[in-house]
Amino acid sequence: MPSSPGGRAVSLDDLLALNDEIAALVRAGVPLESGLAELARDLPSNPARVAAELADRLAQGDPLDRALDAAGQRLPPLYLAVVAAGLKSGRLSAALEGLATAARRIAELRQTTATAIIYPVVVFLLAWVLFVGFVTFFAPRVLPSFRDVRLDSAEVIAWFAGLGDSVRWWAPVGPVVVLLAVGAWWYRSGRAFSLGAGGRLGWVPGAGELVSSCRSAAFADVLALLVDQRVPLPEGLRLAGAASGSRGMAGDADALAAAIERGAGPREYMSLAGRFPPLVAWFLSAGQEGRVLALALRHAAASYHERARRRAEIVQTFLPMLLTLVVGGTIVLAYALILFVPWINLLKALSTP
């Protein structure tokens, strides 16, 4: 985990709190050095240290982006890129608010995922206890009956009965591994550095599209701000690509920026922007410029924000049910195979003359 002598990396919640306060200070026109110094008294310890360090560096005359670079080991590169783009466009608060919207969606999805995991974990732990009881008490007692009627499944029951002899060694492993895995995911997904990785939620059904929509919205938002302030398009593309949090998008942005600097025209843009948000790529290839392009990009950003919102609602509604069905269904199937199928075979053998 990245760290610095001054403290550990901030969490996602800490970053959101710090980001909101900086955006509020910028909107209010309050000098950041004095505002952050006051803010450090009210924030939790880790973000308070970051705020105090930023206030000290700003008071020494460092610009905000340089002050943030000094604390960069505790802040994700994505955040530094958004601040750089906001300062370049002259609309820092708007850039920070756009980042906060995407970050909150990821934080909410993380909380939803954690809530959805609780019941499947409880089901698994209960099933594990029943399995331990099966190999410890049930299998040894029914094994003689299976051997008496010479069923093929007697060897399977014997294997399970053998597991019961070493139950003290392996029984704690399953629950410990599951709980440690859930705890490790919760910790890693809660770090601010996970923001660029989509909050470590790529395994969650439906989360991929949500994260992709958030990145597309961030790219379009930042590029609109830069274009509106007449920042040259190649520079704007590079800054927006870095602020999106997507390596693929940033790579295409660098390639397209280099092509524009070499004299490429709008007709070539689409072939170089394969990983751009489709609406953004289309607007760029249409040859729009200036305020018209900025307005089109804002509409594209609004569309991707709305798409992310709808996807978040779908995931929040169906994820708990889906995880419960998958885990519960797997456990029921496993029990049917190891318990009921051999038992039914035994009953059939006993009822056959």
Short mmCIF file of C-alpha atoms in Angstrom, two decimals:
data_model
loop_
_atom_site.label_atom_id
_atom_site.label_comp_id
_atom_site.label_asym_id
_atom_site.label_seq_id
_atom_site.Cartn_x
_atom_site.Cartn_y
_atom_site.Cartn_z
CA MET A 1 0.00 0.00 0.00
CA PRO A 2 1.31 3.39 -0.88
CA SER A 3 2.34 5.41 2.06
CA SER A 4 4.30 8.38 3.03
CA PRO A 5 6.18 9.48 6.06
CA GLY A 6 3.30 11.69 7.03
CA GLY A 7 0.64 8.98 7.12
CA ARG A 8 -1.16 6.22 5.31
CA ALA A 9 -3.19 6.46 2.12
CA VAL A 10 -6.61 8.04 2.58
CA SER A 11 -9.77 5.99 2.29
CA LEU A 12 -12.43 6.56 -0.35
CA ASP A 13 -14.74 8.17 2.23
CA ASP A 14 -11.91 10.42 3.44
CA LEU A 15 -11.16 11.49 -0.12
CA LEU A 16 -14.82 12.34 -0.72
CA ALA A 17 -14.93 14.43 2.45
CA LEU A 18 -11.73 16.27 1.55
CA ASN A 19 -12.86 16.75 -2.05
CA ASP A 20 -16.23 18.18 -1.02
CA GLU A 21 -14.61 20.65 1.34
CA ILE A 22 -12.06 21.84 -1.23
CA ALA A 23 -14.83 22.28 -3.81
CA ALA A 24 -16.91 24.26 -1.29
CA LEU A 25 -13.94 26.52 -0.46
CA VAL A 26 -13.26 27.16 -4.16
CA ARG A 27 -16.94 27.98 -4.83
CA ALA A 28 -17.05 30.35 -1.86
CA GLY A 29 -13.86 32.09 -2.93
CA VAL A 30 -12.21 31.41 0.44
CA PRO A 31 -8.37 31.25 0.28
CA LEU A 32 -7.50 27.59 0.31
CA GLU A 33 -4.60 27.89 2.73
CA SER A 34 -6.74 29.39 5.50
CA GLY A 35 -9.80 27.29 4.65
CA LEU A 36 -7.87 24.02 4.70
CA ALA A 37 -6.17 24.94 7.97
CA GLU A 38 -9.59 25.42 9.58
CA LEU A 39 -10.88 22.30 7.89
CA ALA A 40 -8.08 20.17 9.35
CA ARG A 41 -9.57 20.69 12.81
CA ASP A 42 -12.90 19.10 11.85
CA LEU A 43 -11.88 16.19 9.60
CA PRO A 44 -10.91 12.68 10.79
CA SER A 45 -7.22 12.24 11.58
CA ASN A 46 -5.91 10.95 8.25
CA PRO A 47 -7.58 13.46 5.88
CA ALA A 48 -6.93 16.15 8.50
CA ARG A 49 -3.21 15.52 8.12
CA VAL A 50 -3.51 15.83 4.34
CA ALA A 51 -5.52 19.07 4.67
CA ALA A 52 -2.98 20.52 7.12
CA GLU A 53 -0.08 19.60 4.85
CA LEU A 54 -1.82 21.18 1.86
CA ALA A 55 -2.51 24.35 3.87
CA ASP A 56 1.17 24.60 4.85
CA ARG A 57 2.39 24.20 1.28
CA LEU A 58 -0.17 26.65 -0.09
CA ALA A 59 0.87 29.17 2.58
CA GLN A 60 4.47 28.76 1.37
CA GLY A 61 3.36 29.77 -2.12
CA ASP A 62 2.98 26.40 -3.83
CA PRO A 63 0.06 26.12 -6.29
CA LEU A 64 -2.60 23.55 -5.46
CA ASP A 65 -1.48 20.98 -8.02
CA ARG A 66 2.10 21.07 -6.73
CA ALA A 67 0.90 20.85 -3.13
CA LEU A 68 -1.21 17.82 -4.03
CA ASP A 69 1.74 16.22 -5.82
CA ALA A 70 3.69 16.43 -2.55
CA ALA A 71 0.92 14.40 -0.89
CA GLY A 72 0.58 12.20 -3.97
CA GLN A 73 1.52 8.97 -2.21
CA ARG A 74 -1.66 9.28 -0.16
CA LEU A 75 -3.91 10.45 -3.00
CA PRO A 76 -4.81 8.47 -6.15
CA PRO A 77 -3.34 9.61 -9.51
CA LEU A 78 -6.89 9.97 -10.82
CA TYR A 79 -7.58 12.70 -8.26
CA LEU A 80 -4.40 14.56 -9.12
CA ALA A 81 -5.33 14.40 -12.83
CA VAL A 82 -8.81 15.82 -12.17
CA VAL A 83 -7.37 18.69 -10.11
CA ALA A 84 -4.84 19.45 -12.86
CA ALA A 85 -7.62 19.52 -15.46
CA GLY A 86 -9.82 21.68 -13.21
CA LEU A 87 -7.03 24.20 -12.66
CA LYS A 88 -6.24 24.28 -16.38
CA SER A 89 -9.88 24.95 -17.25
CA GLY A 90 -10.30 27.56 -14.50
CA ARG A 91 -13.30 25.63 -13.16
CA LEU A 92 -11.84 23.52 -10.38
CA SER A 93 -15.06 23.19 -8.39
CA ALA A 94 -16.95 21.80 -11.41
CA ALA A 95 -14.21 19.24 -12.06
CA LEU A 96 -14.20 18.16 -8.41
CA GLU A 97 -17.99 17.86 -8.33
CA GLY A 98 -17.91 15.63 -11.40
CA LEU A 99 -15.35 13.38 -9.74
CA ALA A 100 -17.40 13.30 -6.54
CA THR A 101 -20.48 12.11 -8.44
CA ALA A 102 -18.61 9.15 -9.92
CA ALA A 103 -16.86 8.36 -6.64
CA ARG A 104 -20.14 8.36 -4.72
CA ARG A 105 -21.70 5.92 -7.15
CA ILE A 106 -18.76 3.56 -6.62
CA ALA A 107 -18.92 4.05 -2.84
CA GLU A 108 -22.67 3.30 -2.86
CA LEU A 109 -22.12 0.22 -5.00
CA ARG A 110 -19.42 -0.94 -2.58
CA GLN A 111 -21.86 -0.55 0.34
CA THR A 112 -24.60 -2.35 -1.60
CA THR A 113 -22.22 -5.20 -2.42
CA ALA A 114 -21.17 -5.52 1.21
CA THR A 115 -24.81 -5.67 2.30
CA ALA A 116 -25.60 -8.22 -0.39
CA ILE A 117 -22.68 -10.42 0.70
CA ILE A 118 -23.84 -10.73 4.31
CA TYR A 119 -26.69 -13.22 3.76
CA PRO A 120 -24.76 -15.53 1.38
CA VAL A 121 -21.88 -15.59 3.87
CA VAL A 122 -24.28 -16.54 6.67
CA VAL A 123 -25.77 -19.26 4.45
CA PHE A 124 -22.29 -20.57 3.68
CA LEU A 125 -21.28 -20.63 7.35
CA LEU A 126 -24.48 -22.49 8.27
CA ALA A 127 -23.91 -24.98 5.45
CA TRP A 128 -20.32 -25.47 6.60
CA VAL A 129 -21.49 -26.29 10.12
CA LEU A 130 -23.98 -28.81 8.72
CA PHE A 131 -21.25 -30.35 6.55
CA VAL A 132 -19.00 -30.75 9.59
CA GLY A 133 -21.90 -32.44 11.36
CA PHE A 134 -22.44 -34.68 8.34
CA VAL A 135 -18.88 -36.03 8.23
CA THR A 136 -18.59 -36.21 12.02
CA PHE A 137 -21.89 -37.82 13.03
CA PHE A 138 -24.01 -38.87 10.06
CA ALA A 139 -21.50 -40.51 7.69
CA PRO A 140 -19.88 -42.83 10.29
CA ARG A 141 -23.31 -44.05 11.49
CA VAL A 142 -24.78 -44.86 8.06
CA LEU A 143 -21.56 -46.30 6.59
CA PRO A 144 -22.20 -49.88 7.93
CA SER A 145 -25.64 -49.93 6.26
CA PHE A 146 -24.13 -48.91 2.90
CA ARG A 147 -21.49 -51.63 3.20
CA ASP A 148 -24.04 -54.26 4.19
CA VAL A 149 -25.99 -53.80 0.97
CA ARG A 150 -22.78 -53.37 -1.05
CA LEU A 151 -23.63 -50.08 -2.67
CA ASP A 152 -21.06 -48.32 -4.85
CA SER A 153 -21.66 -45.14 -2.92
CA ALA A 154 -20.32 -46.83 0.22
CA GLU A 155 -16.80 -45.74 -0.77
CA VAL A 156 -17.96 -42.11 -1.04
CA ILE A 157 -19.56 -42.26 2.41
CA ALA A 158 -16.40 -43.90 3.75
CA TRP A 159 -14.33 -41.02 2.37
CA PHE A 160 -16.58 -38.48 4.09
CA ALA A 161 -16.41 -40.49 7.32
CA GLY A 162 -12.61 -40.36 7.03
CA LEU A 163 -12.78 -36.58 6.84
CA GLY A 164 -14.47 -36.61 10.21
CA ASP A 165 -11.33 -38.06 11.79
CA SER A 166 -9.36 -34.89 10.96
CA VAL A 167 -12.20 -32.42 11.42
CA ARG A 168 -10.36 -30.43 14.09
CA TRP A 169 -7.70 -29.46 11.53
CA TRP A 170 -9.75 -28.43 8.52
CA ALA A 171 -13.11 -27.35 9.99
CA PRO A 172 -11.95 -23.81 10.92
CA VAL A 173 -10.29 -23.26 7.52
CA GLY A 174 -13.44 -22.66 5.44
CA PRO A 175 -15.00 -19.93 7.61
CA VAL A 176 -11.63 -18.27 8.22
CA VAL A 177 -10.78 -18.14 4.50
CA VAL A 178 -14.19 -16.74 3.56
CA LEU A 179 -14.19 -14.11 6.30
CA LEU A 180 -10.61 -13.08 5.51
CA ALA A 181 -11.42 -12.80 1.79
CA VAL A 182 -14.46 -10.62 2.49
CA GLY A 183 -12.48 -8.49 4.95
CA ALA A 184 -9.58 -8.06 2.52
CA TRP A 185 -11.94 -7.03 -0.27
CA TRP A 186 -13.73 -4.55 2.02
CA TYR A 187 -10.41 -3.00 3.06
CA ARG A 188 -8.93 -2.80 -0.44
CA SER A 189 -12.11 -1.48 -2.05
CA GLY A 190 -12.34 1.24 0.60
CA ARG A 191 -8.99 2.82 -0.25
CA ALA A 192 -8.96 5.96 -2.36
CA PHE A 193 -6.40 4.30 -4.66
CA SER A 194 -9.09 1.78 -5.69
CA LEU A 195 -11.06 4.60 -7.33
CA GLY A 196 -9.10 4.31 -10.56
CA ALA A 197 -9.72 0.55 -10.54
CA GLY A 198 -13.48 0.96 -10.26
CA GLY A 199 -13.52 0.31 -6.54
CA ARG A 200 -12.33 -3.31 -6.94
CA LEU A 201 -15.87 -4.20 -8.01
CA GLY A 202 -15.18 -5.76 -11.39
CA TRP A 203 -16.42 -9.17 -10.16
CA VAL A 204 -19.86 -7.79 -9.26
CA PRO A 205 -22.48 -8.50 -11.97
CA GLY A 206 -23.45 -5.23 -13.65
CA ALA A 207 -20.68 -3.20 -11.99
CA GLY A 208 -18.52 -3.16 -15.11
CA GLU A 209 -21.04 -1.15 -17.11
CA LEU A 210 -21.61 1.22 -14.17
CA VAL A 211 -17.88 1.91 -13.80
CA SER A 212 -17.52 2.31 -17.56
CA SER A 213 -20.37 4.85 -17.63
CA CYS A 214 -18.79 6.78 -14.74
CA ARG A 215 -15.47 6.92 -16.57
CA SER A 216 -17.15 8.02 -19.78
CA ALA A 217 -19.03 10.76 -17.93
CA ALA A 218 -15.81 11.95 -16.26
CA PHE A 219 -13.98 12.04 -19.60
CA ALA A 220 -16.76 14.01 -21.31
CA ASP A 221 -17.18 16.38 -18.33
CA VAL A 222 -13.48 17.27 -18.10
CA LEU A 223 -13.03 17.58 -21.85
CA ALA A 224 -16.08 19.90 -22.02
CA LEU A 225 -14.59 22.13 -19.32
CA LEU A 226 -11.26 22.33 -21.14
CA VAL A 227 -12.76 22.93 -24.57
CA ASP A 228 -15.03 25.62 -23.14
CA GLN A 229 -11.95 27.42 -21.79
CA ARG A 230 -10.27 27.13 -25.21
CA VAL A 231 -7.55 24.80 -24.07
CA PRO A 232 -5.95 23.28 -27.20
CA LEU A 233 -7.70 20.02 -28.07
CA PRO A 234 -4.58 17.78 -27.88
CA GLU A 235 -3.79 19.05 -24.37
CA GLY A 236 -7.44 18.75 -23.37
CA LEU A 237 -7.60 15.16 -24.61
CA ARG A 238 -4.52 14.18 -22.59
CA LEU A 239 -5.85 15.79 -19.41
CA ALA A 240 -9.34 14.32 -19.87
CA GLY A 241 -7.89 10.86 -20.57
CA ALA A 242 -5.85 10.97 -17.37
CA ALA A 243 -8.88 12.21 -15.40
CA SER A 244 -11.11 9.37 -16.68
CA GLY A 245 -9.30 6.71 -14.65
CA SER A 246 -9.24 4.38 -17.67
CA ARG A 247 -5.86 3.30 -19.05
CA GLY A 248 -7.39 2.41 -22.40
CA MET A 249 -9.12 5.76 -22.73
CA ALA A 250 -5.97 7.60 -21.66
CA GLY A 251 -3.90 5.65 -24.20
CA ASP A 252 -6.29 6.50 -27.04
CA ALA A 253 -6.37 10.13 -25.89
CA ASP A 254 -2.57 10.32 -26.10
CA ALA A 255 -2.58 8.71 -29.55
CA LEU A 256 -5.31 11.01 -30.86
CA ALA A 257 -3.60 14.08 -29.39
CA ALA A 258 -0.35 13.14 -31.10
CA ALA A 259 -2.20 12.60 -34.40
CA ILE A 260 -3.89 16.02 -34.16
CA GLU A 261 -0.52 17.64 -33.48
CA ARG A 262 0.77 15.95 -36.64
CA GLY A 263 -2.07 17.49 -38.62
CA ALA A 264 -4.72 14.72 -38.65
CA GLY A 265 -8.24 15.85 -39.54
CA PRO A 266 -11.58 14.98 -37.92
CA ARG A 267 -12.19 12.13 -40.38
CA GLU A 268 -9.30 10.24 -38.83
CA TYR A 269 -10.43 10.76 -35.24
CA MET A 270 -12.85 7.84 -35.07
CA SER A 271 -10.20 5.28 -36.04
CA LEU A 272 -7.93 6.51 -33.24
CA ALA A 273 -10.62 6.73 -30.56
CA GLY A 274 -11.79 3.14 -30.34
CA ARG A 275 -11.94 3.16 -26.54
CA PHE A 276 -13.48 6.61 -26.22
CA PRO A 277 -17.12 6.94 -25.14
CA PRO A 278 -19.02 6.47 -28.44
CA LEU A 279 -20.84 9.82 -28.23
CA VAL A 280 -17.60 11.70 -27.55
CA ALA A 281 -15.82 9.97 -30.44
CA TRP A 282 -18.70 10.81 -32.77
CA PHE A 283 -18.81 14.48 -31.73
CA LEU A 284 -15.05 14.82 -32.25
CA SER A 285 -15.15 13.12 -35.65
CA ALA A 286 -17.99 15.43 -36.72
CA GLY A 287 -15.52 18.31 -36.64
CA GLN A 288 -17.35 20.39 -34.02
CA GLU A 289 -15.31 23.02 -32.25
CA GLY A 290 -15.44 25.59 -29.44
CA ARG A 291 -18.68 26.21 -27.58
CA VAL A 292 -20.65 23.87 -29.87
CA LEU A 293 -18.33 20.96 -29.03
CA ALA A 294 -18.36 21.86 -25.31
CA LEU A 295 -22.18 21.86 -25.30
CA ALA A 296 -22.30 18.51 -27.12
CA LEU A 297 -19.81 17.02 -24.66
CA ARG A 298 -21.92 18.20 -21.72
CA HIS A 299 -24.95 16.46 -23.22
CA ALA A 300 -22.86 13.31 -23.65
CA ALA A 301 -21.69 13.53 -20.01
CA ALA A 302 -25.30 13.93 -18.83
CA SER A 303 -26.27 10.86 -20.85
CA TYR A 304 -23.49 8.75 -19.29
CA HIS A 305 -24.31 10.02 -15.80
CA GLU A 306 -27.93 8.96 -16.32
CA ARG A 307 -26.84 5.58 -17.63
CA ALA A 308 -24.65 5.09 -14.54
CA ARG A 309 -27.55 6.07 -12.27
CA ARG A 310 -29.89 3.53 -13.89
CA ARG A 311 -27.28 0.81 -13.75
CA ALA A 312 -26.65 1.55 -10.06
CA GLU A 313 -30.38 1.19 -9.32
CA ILE A 314 -30.51 -2.16 -11.15
CA VAL A 315 -27.47 -3.52 -9.33
CA GLN A 316 -28.78 -2.34 -5.95
CA THR A 317 -32.12 -4.05 -6.61
CA PHE A 318 -31.00 -7.40 -7.99
CA LEU A 319 -27.51 -8.03 -6.59
CA PRO A 320 -28.64 -9.31 -3.14
CA MET A 321 -31.08 -11.75 -4.73
CA LEU A 322 -28.55 -12.91 -7.32
CA LEU A 323 -25.77 -13.58 -4.82
CA THR A 324 -28.16 -15.40 -2.50
CA LEU A 325 -29.50 -17.56 -5.33
CA VAL A 326 -26.02 -18.43 -6.60
CA VAL A 327 -24.56 -19.28 -3.19
CA GLY A 328 -27.74 -20.93 -1.86
CA GLY A 329 -28.33 -22.86 -5.09
CA THR A 330 -24.76 -24.15 -5.14
CA ILE A 331 -25.03 -25.31 -1.54
CA VAL A 332 -28.38 -27.03 -2.13
CA LEU A 333 -26.97 -28.84 -5.19
CA ALA A 334 -23.89 -29.92 -3.26
CA TYR A 335 -26.02 -31.32 -0.43
CA ALA A 336 -28.25 -33.13 -2.90
CA LEU A 337 -25.22 -34.85 -4.39
CA ILE A 338 -23.44 -35.82 -1.18
CA LEU A 339 -26.42 -36.59 1.05
CA PHE A 340 -29.74 -37.23 -0.60
CA VAL A 341 -28.58 -39.16 -3.67
CA PRO A 342 -26.67 -41.82 -1.62
CA TRP A 343 -29.52 -41.96 0.90
CA ILE A 344 -32.11 -42.55 -1.81
CA ASN A 345 -29.92 -45.30 -3.30
CA LEU A 346 -29.74 -46.94 0.12
CA LEU A 347 -33.51 -46.85 0.53
CA LYS A 348 -33.98 -48.33 -2.92
CA ALA A 349 -31.52 -51.14 -2.15
CA LEU A 350 -33.26 -51.94 1.14
CA SER A 351 -36.69 -52.00 -0.48
CA THR A 352 -35.58 -54.32 -3.29
CA PRO A 353 -36.29 -58.03 -2.51
#
